[in-house]
Tab-separated table of C-alpha atoms in Angstrom:
chain	number	residue	atom	x	y	z
A	1	UNK	CA	71.310	122.943	38.738
A	2	UNK	CA	71.290	126.244	41.276
A	3	UNK	CA	67.690	127.885	40.520
A	4	UNK	CA	67.887	131.482	39.224
A	5	UNK	CA	65.123	134.364	40.097
A	6	UNK	CA	65.193	138.243	39.761
A	7	UNK	CA	65.353	141.128	41.799
A	8	UNK	CA	63.830	144.286	40.144
A	9	UNK	CA	63.926	147.602	41.211
A	10	UNK	CA	62.297	149.313	38.297
A	11	UNK	CA	65.456	151.319	37.322
A	12	UNK	CA	64.635	154.996	35.979
A	13	UNK	CA	67.130	155.503	32.754
A	14	UNK	CA	67.989	159.244	32.222
A	15	UNK	CA	65.753	160.849	29.692
A	16	UNK	CA	63.271	158.084	30.369
A	17	UNK	CA	59.950	158.154	33.276
A	18	UNK	CA	59.512	156.247	36.334
A	19	UNK	CA	56.225	155.534	34.776
A	20	UNK	CA	57.794	154.077	31.958
A	21	UNK	CA	60.241	152.057	34.319
A	22	UNK	CA	57.217	150.218	35.509
A	23	UNK	CA	55.791	149.158	32.745
A	24	UNK	CA	59.088	147.961	31.750
A	25	UNK	CA	59.250	145.728	34.478
A	26	UNK	CA	56.363	144.001	33.513
A	27	UNK	CA	57.297	143.463	29.904
A	28	UNK	CA	60.747	142.146	31.970
A	29	UNK	CA	58.630	139.903	34.120
A	30	UNK	CA	56.852	138.108	31.232
A	31	UNK	CA	60.176	137.825	29.404
A	32	UNK	CA	61.480	136.058	32.674
A	33	UNK	CA	58.359	133.843	33.045
A	34	UNK	CA	59.019	132.708	29.543
A	35	UNK	CA	62.900	132.048	30.064
A	36	UNK	CA	61.979	129.582	33.375
A	37	UNK	CA	63.106	132.092	35.932
A	38	UNK	CA	61.814	130.597	39.531
A	39	UNK	CA	61.233	134.082	41.428
A	40	UNK	CA	60.564	138.085	40.534
A	41	UNK	CA	60.866	139.960	43.110
A	42	UNK	CA	59.824	143.717	43.438
A	43	UNK	CA	61.826	145.928	45.907
A	44	UNK	CA	60.324	149.065	47.991
A	45	UNK	CA	62.438	152.330	47.870
A	46	UNK	CA	61.448	155.965	48.518
A	47	UNK	CA	62.461	159.344	47.253
A	48	UNK	CA	64.983	158.254	44.431
A	49	UNK	CA	65.391	159.466	41.120
A	50	UNK	CA	66.644	156.127	39.750
A	51	UNK	CA	64.554	153.598	41.214
A	52	UNK	CA	60.789	153.635	40.706
A	53	UNK	CA	59.654	150.480	42.678
A	54	UNK	CA	57.898	152.162	45.766
A	55	UNK	CA	54.899	149.732	46.213
A	56	UNK	CA	55.794	146.439	45.623
A	57	UNK	CA	52.701	144.988	47.298
A	58	UNK	CA	50.611	146.689	43.746
A	59	UNK	CA	53.364	145.789	41.039
A	60	UNK	CA	53.065	141.877	42.471
A	61	UNK	CA	49.713	142.329	41.401
A	62	UNK	CA	49.826	143.456	38.061
A	63	UNK	CA	52.857	140.916	37.555
A	64	UNK	CA	51.459	137.959	38.790
A	65	UNK	CA	48.406	138.780	36.213
A	66	UNK	CA	50.936	138.626	33.639
A	67	UNK	CA	52.616	135.580	34.160
A	68	UNK	CA	51.812	131.895	34.895
A	69	UNK	CA	54.793	130.037	36.285
A	70	UNK	CA	56.942	132.415	38.902
A	71	UNK	CA	56.538	133.097	42.410
A	72	UNK	CA	55.916	136.994	42.582
A	73	UNK	CA	57.110	138.619	45.394
A	74	UNK	CA	58.635	141.308	47.374
A	75	UNK	CA	62.222	142.035	48.085
A	76	UNK	CA	61.137	143.510	50.162
A	77	UNK	CA	58.578	145.241	52.087
A	78	UNK	CA	60.340	147.416	54.173
A	79	UNK	CA	58.223	146.581	57.485
A	80	UNK	CA	59.674	149.832	59.596
A	81	UNK	CA	57.120	151.552	56.776
A	82	UNK	CA	53.857	149.819	57.540
A	83	UNK	CA	51.585	148.768	60.177
A	84	UNK	CA	52.060	144.866	60.609
A	85	UNK	CA	47.986	144.400	60.136
A	86	UNK	CA	48.033	146.383	56.602
A	87	UNK	CA	51.003	144.354	55.467
A	88	UNK	CA	49.429	140.896	56.446
A	89	UNK	CA	45.912	141.825	54.336
A	90	UNK	CA	47.718	143.318	51.566
A	91	UNK	CA	49.479	139.918	51.051
A	92	UNK	CA	46.746	137.506	52.020
A	93	UNK	CA	44.640	139.211	49.245
A	94	UNK	CA	47.700	138.502	46.882
A	95	UNK	CA	47.699	135.067	48.004
A	96	UNK	CA	43.746	134.391	47.397
A	97	UNK	CA	43.897	135.935	43.870
A	98	UNK	CA	46.947	134.315	43.263
A	99	UNK	CA	47.310	131.134	45.445
A	100	UNK	CA	51.158	129.108	45.880
A	101	UNK	CA	52.651	132.172	43.974
A	102	UNK	CA	53.059	135.107	46.046
A	103	UNK	CA	56.495	135.610	48.525
A	104	UNK	CA	56.167	137.898	51.602
A	105	UNK	CA	59.959	139.419	51.059
A	106	UNK	CA	60.247	141.237	54.746
A	107	UNK	CA	63.372	143.999	55.330
A	108	UNK	CA	64.179	146.060	58.402
A	109	UNK	CA	65.516	149.340	56.546
A	110	UNK	CA	63.066	151.899	55.073
A	111	UNK	CA	64.467	151.604	51.843
A	112	UNK	CA	65.086	155.515	51.791
A	113	UNK	CA	66.731	158.725	53.853
A	114	UNK	CA	65.986	159.641	57.333
A	115	UNK	CA	63.764	162.575	56.621
A	116	UNK	CA	61.548	160.446	54.060
A	117	UNK	CA	61.021	157.490	56.728
A	118	UNK	CA	59.477	160.097	58.972
A	119	UNK	CA	57.113	161.407	56.660
A	120	UNK	CA	56.109	157.779	55.550
A	121	UNK	CA	55.707	156.586	59.488
A	122	UNK	CA	54.460	160.506	60.047
A	123	UNK	CA	50.774	159.046	61.702
A	124	UNK	CA	52.292	156.145	63.411
A	125	UNK	CA	53.723	155.938	66.660
A	126	UNK	CA	57.115	156.875	65.648
A	127	UNK	CA	60.465	155.877	67.880
A	128	UNK	CA	64.191	156.836	67.542
A	129	UNK	CA	64.966	153.536	67.803
A	130	UNK	CA	64.765	150.085	65.600
A	131	UNK	CA	61.611	148.900	66.003
A	132	UNK	CA	61.724	146.174	63.539
A	133	UNK	CA	61.438	143.259	66.108
A	134	UNK	CA	58.378	144.727	67.693
A	135	UNK	CA	56.775	145.139	64.483
A	136	UNK	CA	57.644	141.353	63.343
A	137	UNK	CA	56.314	140.234	65.913
A	138	UNK	CA	53.224	141.809	66.228
A	139	UNK	CA	52.880	140.653	62.711
A	140	UNK	CA	53.121	136.703	63.734
A	141	UNK	CA	51.170	137.021	66.978
A	142	UNK	CA	48.185	138.743	64.218
A	143	UNK	CA	48.511	135.865	61.922
A	144	UNK	CA	48.632	133.203	64.465
A	145	UNK	CA	45.827	134.814	66.718
A	146	UNK	CA	48.700	134.306	69.525
A	147	UNK	CA	47.966	137.375	71.531
A	148	UNK	CA	45.710	136.702	75.070
A	149	UNK	CA	42.361	136.765	75.136
A	150	UNK	CA	42.554	140.015	77.727
A	151	UNK	CA	44.462	142.089	75.046
A	152	UNK	CA	42.702	143.996	72.740
A	153	UNK	CA	44.199	142.322	69.693
A	154	UNK	CA	43.189	139.112	70.340
A	155	UNK	CA	40.201	139.600	68.254
A	156	UNK	CA	41.509	140.995	65.295
A	157	UNK	CA	42.061	139.391	62.646
A	158	UNK	CA	43.823	139.554	58.890
A	159	UNK	CA	41.290	139.287	56.494
A	160	UNK	CA	40.866	137.079	54.524
A	161	UNK	CA	40.609	135.128	57.446
A	162	UNK	CA	40.607	132.094	55.503
A	163	UNK	CA	43.896	132.583	53.167
A	164	UNK	CA	46.963	131.713	54.773
A	165	UNK	CA	49.965	134.205	54.931
A	166	UNK	CA	52.486	133.666	52.129
A	167	UNK	CA	55.665	132.054	52.918
A	168	UNK	CA	57.832	134.736	54.539
A	169	UNK	CA	61.539	135.467	53.758
A	170	UNK	CA	63.854	137.624	55.712
A	171	UNK	CA	66.192	139.860	54.147
A	172	UNK	CA	69.263	140.877	55.213
A	173	UNK	CA	73.094	141.965	54.546
A	174	UNK	CA	74.352	140.909	58.025
A	175	UNK	CA	73.725	138.428	60.417
A	176	UNK	CA	70.866	139.734	62.362
A	177	UNK	CA	68.158	138.415	60.219
A	178	UNK	CA	69.870	135.251	59.233
A	179	UNK	CA	69.955	134.591	63.052
A	180	UNK	CA	65.778	135.849	63.183
A	181	UNK	CA	65.045	133.787	60.332
A	182	UNK	CA	66.615	130.587	61.512
A	183	UNK	CA	65.035	130.989	64.319
A	184	UNK	CA	61.723	131.190	63.570
A	185	UNK	CA	61.768	128.572	60.556
A	186	UNK	CA	62.054	130.953	57.840
A	187	UNK	CA	63.305	132.035	54.228
A	188	UNK	CA	66.567	134.081	54.008
A	189	UNK	CA	67.535	135.847	51.344
A	190	UNK	CA	71.084	138.130	51.757
A	191	UNK	CA	71.962	141.340	49.978
A	192	UNK	CA	74.781	140.508	48.641
A	193	UNK	CA	74.700	142.956	45.997
A	194	UNK	CA	75.715	145.995	48.944
A	195	UNK	CA	75.982	144.335	51.488
A	196	UNK	CA	79.733	145.017	53.386
A	197	UNK	CA	79.058	142.067	55.614
A	198	UNK	CA	80.479	138.382	54.535
A	199	UNK	CA	77.733	136.724	52.453
A	200	UNK	CA	79.206	133.097	53.414
A	201	UNK	CA	78.923	133.790	56.758
A	202	UNK	CA	75.750	135.144	57.032
A	203	UNK	CA	74.836	132.300	54.844
A	204	UNK	CA	76.151	129.380	56.799
A	205	UNK	CA	74.600	130.677	59.958
A	206	UNK	CA	71.524	130.857	59.020
A	207	UNK	CA	71.719	126.997	57.593
A	208	UNK	CA	73.412	125.914	60.557
A	209	UNK	CA	70.862	127.616	63.030
A	210	UNK	CA	67.947	126.819	61.117
A	211	UNK	CA	64.714	125.495	63.190
A	212	UNK	CA	61.971	123.642	61.131
A	213	UNK	CA	58.578	125.440	61.358
A	214	UNK	CA	55.341	125.181	59.915
A	215	UNK	CA	55.694	126.540	57.155
A	216	UNK	CA	58.981	125.539	56.322
A	217	UNK	CA	60.676	122.319	56.548
A	218	UNK	CA	63.866	122.809	55.514
A	219	UNK	CA	65.898	126.049	55.230
A	220	UNK	CA	65.496	128.378	51.880
A	221	UNK	CA	68.803	130.409	51.187
A	222	UNK	CA	68.554	133.078	48.441
A	223	UNK	CA	71.699	134.919	47.642
A	224	UNK	CA	71.176	138.043	46.002
A	225	UNK	CA	73.446	139.562	43.961
A	226	UNK	CA	74.559	141.958	40.929
A	227	UNK	CA	75.287	140.691	37.654
A	228	UNK	CA	75.703	142.130	33.448
A	229	UNK	CA	75.834	139.745	30.960
A	230	UNK	CA	76.426	140.292	27.110
A	231	UNK	CA	77.894	137.832	24.249
A	232	UNK	CA	81.219	139.542	25.118
A	233	UNK	CA	83.286	140.621	28.263
A	234	UNK	CA	83.519	143.938	26.114
A	235	UNK	CA	79.945	144.583	25.796
A	236	UNK	CA	79.234	143.688	29.670
A	237	UNK	CA	81.764	146.101	30.597
A	238	UNK	CA	80.825	148.650	28.423
A	239	UNK	CA	76.907	148.030	30.340
A	240	UNK	CA	78.487	147.694	33.484
A	241	UNK	CA	79.979	151.396	33.130
A	242	UNK	CA	76.437	152.391	34.135
A	243	UNK	CA	76.556	150.620	37.590
A	244	UNK	CA	80.080	152.425	38.124
A	245	UNK	CA	79.115	155.788	37.552
A	246	UNK	CA	75.240	155.122	40.012
A	247	UNK	CA	77.765	153.589	42.415
A	248	UNK	CA	79.806	156.702	42.470
A	249	UNK	CA	77.357	159.044	42.882
A	250	UNK	CA	75.409	157.395	45.373
A	251	UNK	CA	78.449	157.641	47.734
A	252	UNK	CA	78.713	161.213	47.256
A	253	UNK	CA	74.602	161.106	48.186
A	254	UNK	CA	73.514	161.590	44.597
A	255	UNK	CA	70.624	159.241	43.187
A	256	UNK	CA	70.268	160.578	39.719
A	257	UNK	CA	68.737	158.563	36.801
A	258	UNK	CA	71.081	155.795	35.062
A	259	UNK	CA	73.174	157.481	33.074
A	260	UNK	CA	73.876	155.578	29.251
A	261	UNK	CA	77.280	153.662	28.954
A	262	UNK	CA	78.492	156.741	27.083
A	263	UNK	CA	78.559	159.305	29.717
A	264	UNK	CA	79.796	156.928	32.554
A	265	UNK	CA	82.592	155.877	30.237
A	266	UNK	CA	83.150	159.989	29.754
A	267	UNK	CA	83.016	160.735	33.241
A	268	UNK	CA	86.176	162.266	34.712
A	269	UNK	CA	86.652	159.919	37.761
A	270	UNK	CA	89.042	160.762	40.623
A	271	UNK	CA	91.499	158.001	42.190
A	272	UNK	CA	88.983	157.765	45.305
A	273	UNK	CA	85.971	157.379	42.566
A	274	UNK	CA	88.413	154.756	40.837
A	275	UNK	CA	89.006	152.625	43.932
A	276	UNK	CA	85.164	152.436	45.280
A	277	UNK	CA	84.650	151.122	41.994
A	278	UNK	CA	87.251	148.574	42.022
A	279	UNK	CA	85.671	147.701	45.717
A	280	UNK	CA	82.231	147.502	44.316
A	281	UNK	CA	83.254	145.376	41.392
A	282	UNK	CA	84.093	142.405	43.930
A	283	UNK	CA	80.364	142.343	44.523
A	284	UNK	CA	79.207	142.632	40.993
A	285	UNK	CA	79.320	139.797	38.159
A	286	UNK	CA	80.257	141.510	34.410
A	287	UNK	CA	81.039	139.466	31.206
A	288	UNK	CA	80.034	136.779	28.877
A	289	UNK	CA	77.431	133.892	29.839
A	290	UNK	CA	80.424	131.643	30.524
A	291	UNK	CA	81.937	133.939	33.117
A	292	UNK	CA	79.180	135.040	34.618
A	293	UNK	CA	77.843	131.497	35.543
A	294	UNK	CA	81.345	130.697	36.808
A	295	UNK	CA	81.457	133.459	39.212
A	296	UNK	CA	77.710	132.906	40.668
A	297	UNK	CA	78.095	128.879	40.781
A	298	UNK	CA	81.215	129.876	42.767
A	299	UNK	CA	79.500	132.188	44.663
A	300	UNK	CA	76.384	129.627	45.151
A	301	UNK	CA	78.659	126.881	46.329
A	302	UNK	CA	80.928	129.208	48.861
A	303	UNK	CA	77.545	130.268	50.029
A	304	UNK	CA	75.674	126.915	50.136
A	305	UNK	CA	72.480	128.695	48.340
A	306	UNK	CA	69.511	127.487	47.200
A	307	UNK	CA	68.710	130.142	44.557
A	308	UNK	CA	70.444	132.962	43.003
A	309	UNK	CA	68.619	136.119	42.770
A	310	UNK	CA	69.988	138.696	40.006
A	311	UNK	CA	69.689	142.269	39.894
A	312	UNK	CA	70.635	144.234	36.626
A	313	UNK	CA	70.797	147.882	37.119
A	314	UNK	CA	71.585	149.062	33.451
A	315	UNK	CA	71.116	152.032	31.518
A	316	UNK	CA	69.017	149.987	28.279
A	317	UNK	CA	65.938	148.372	28.909
A	318	UNK	CA	66.570	145.671	25.711
A	319	UNK	CA	70.067	144.667	27.044
A	320	UNK	CA	68.753	144.270	30.627
A	321	UNK	CA	66.195	141.710	29.131
A	322	UNK	CA	69.124	140.367	26.936
A	323	UNK	CA	70.918	140.097	29.469
A	324	UNK	CA	68.747	137.762	31.697
A	325	UNK	CA	68.133	135.814	28.913
A	326	UNK	CA	72.138	134.922	28.057
A	327	UNK	CA	71.682	134.068	32.282
A	328	UNK	CA	69.357	131.775	31.738
A	329	UNK	CA	70.922	130.145	28.486
A	330	UNK	CA	74.079	129.321	30.473
A	331	UNK	CA	72.634	127.883	33.240
A	332	UNK	CA	70.588	125.816	30.887
A	333	UNK	CA	67.084	127.373	33.262
A	334	UNK	CA	64.085	126.209	31.042
A	335	UNK	CA	60.277	127.064	31.352
A	336	UNK	CA	58.313	125.044	33.399
A	337	UNK	CA	54.524	123.753	32.483
A	338	UNK	CA	52.005	126.632	32.642
A	339	UNK	CA	50.282	126.848	36.003
A	340	UNK	CA	46.336	127.272	36.217
A	341	UNK	CA	44.805	130.640	37.115
A	342	UNK	CA	42.308	131.360	39.210
A	343	UNK	CA	39.550	132.068	37.745
A	344	UNK	CA	36.960	134.839	38.907
A	345	UNK	CA	33.831	134.063	40.686
A	346	UNK	CA	30.522	134.543	38.949
A	347	UNK	CA	28.589	137.291	40.255
A	348	UNK	CA	25.813	135.794	42.401
């Protein structure tokens, strides 16, 4: 049976607060852990009124402390925003505190608009060109002590240096990250929920070109996709109307908090809006548990995904929890035996 995981952006509903959305993420993570989901990943976005998830490393620590079974990780850390050494040290600290439960998902995009991306990096060496590969190579060289002896960074060690870096998964929405992940023997997660590129091609390319590494002997292919599940198709369609309006607004450069189904259903959509919704619905699984299971199973088979990672960006937190419950039940997901938690060291 295909494994299920969760990608959480900590959505902010209209009339709610970002602070409550972050607390809701911890509540949802506890719920998912009890249901038997395999991973729980936190996104990194900035300057968006509808997304509260701006610091995944902080949320990973909070959620790992509140759960016992799931792996917890970043979906992902947007490497253009961070010094590679800082990323290494943050995730080594997380791995030290929660050994064997942390994932380091890394993305190429800044997760925001151009001006905000400059504000995030204004004290760094900002370049106009894409410097992701340079930053990623620096991260690997620092972790593996790969700099030559005459290089200034040869003596730099990411601390704690007696803790291995968690598994790396590259995120992507095209072939680029798929090929890079395959080349270095890392995991790969494809963003089907917003990608215009063909998911099947990217996922198969990764699997076909995968080269085993010390960290990963077999490919790990994760398909991130959007889904809304309710007891009936009609109820699911109503909940998904929030996603429709959010997508239409995004296409116009509006990133407002998520509206309720009542507001979304009453919105005066233009013909262009409705065509945008129709196209976006091709990436979105909506319906009863049986309907969504069939759609996700079809996607997993076509892409040869090892896992399906589901994101559900709807207005009501209780309905979001219920959607994940129904999905877990449809796939016969069961909780695993609790993992032992590390005990704090005694004061010396």
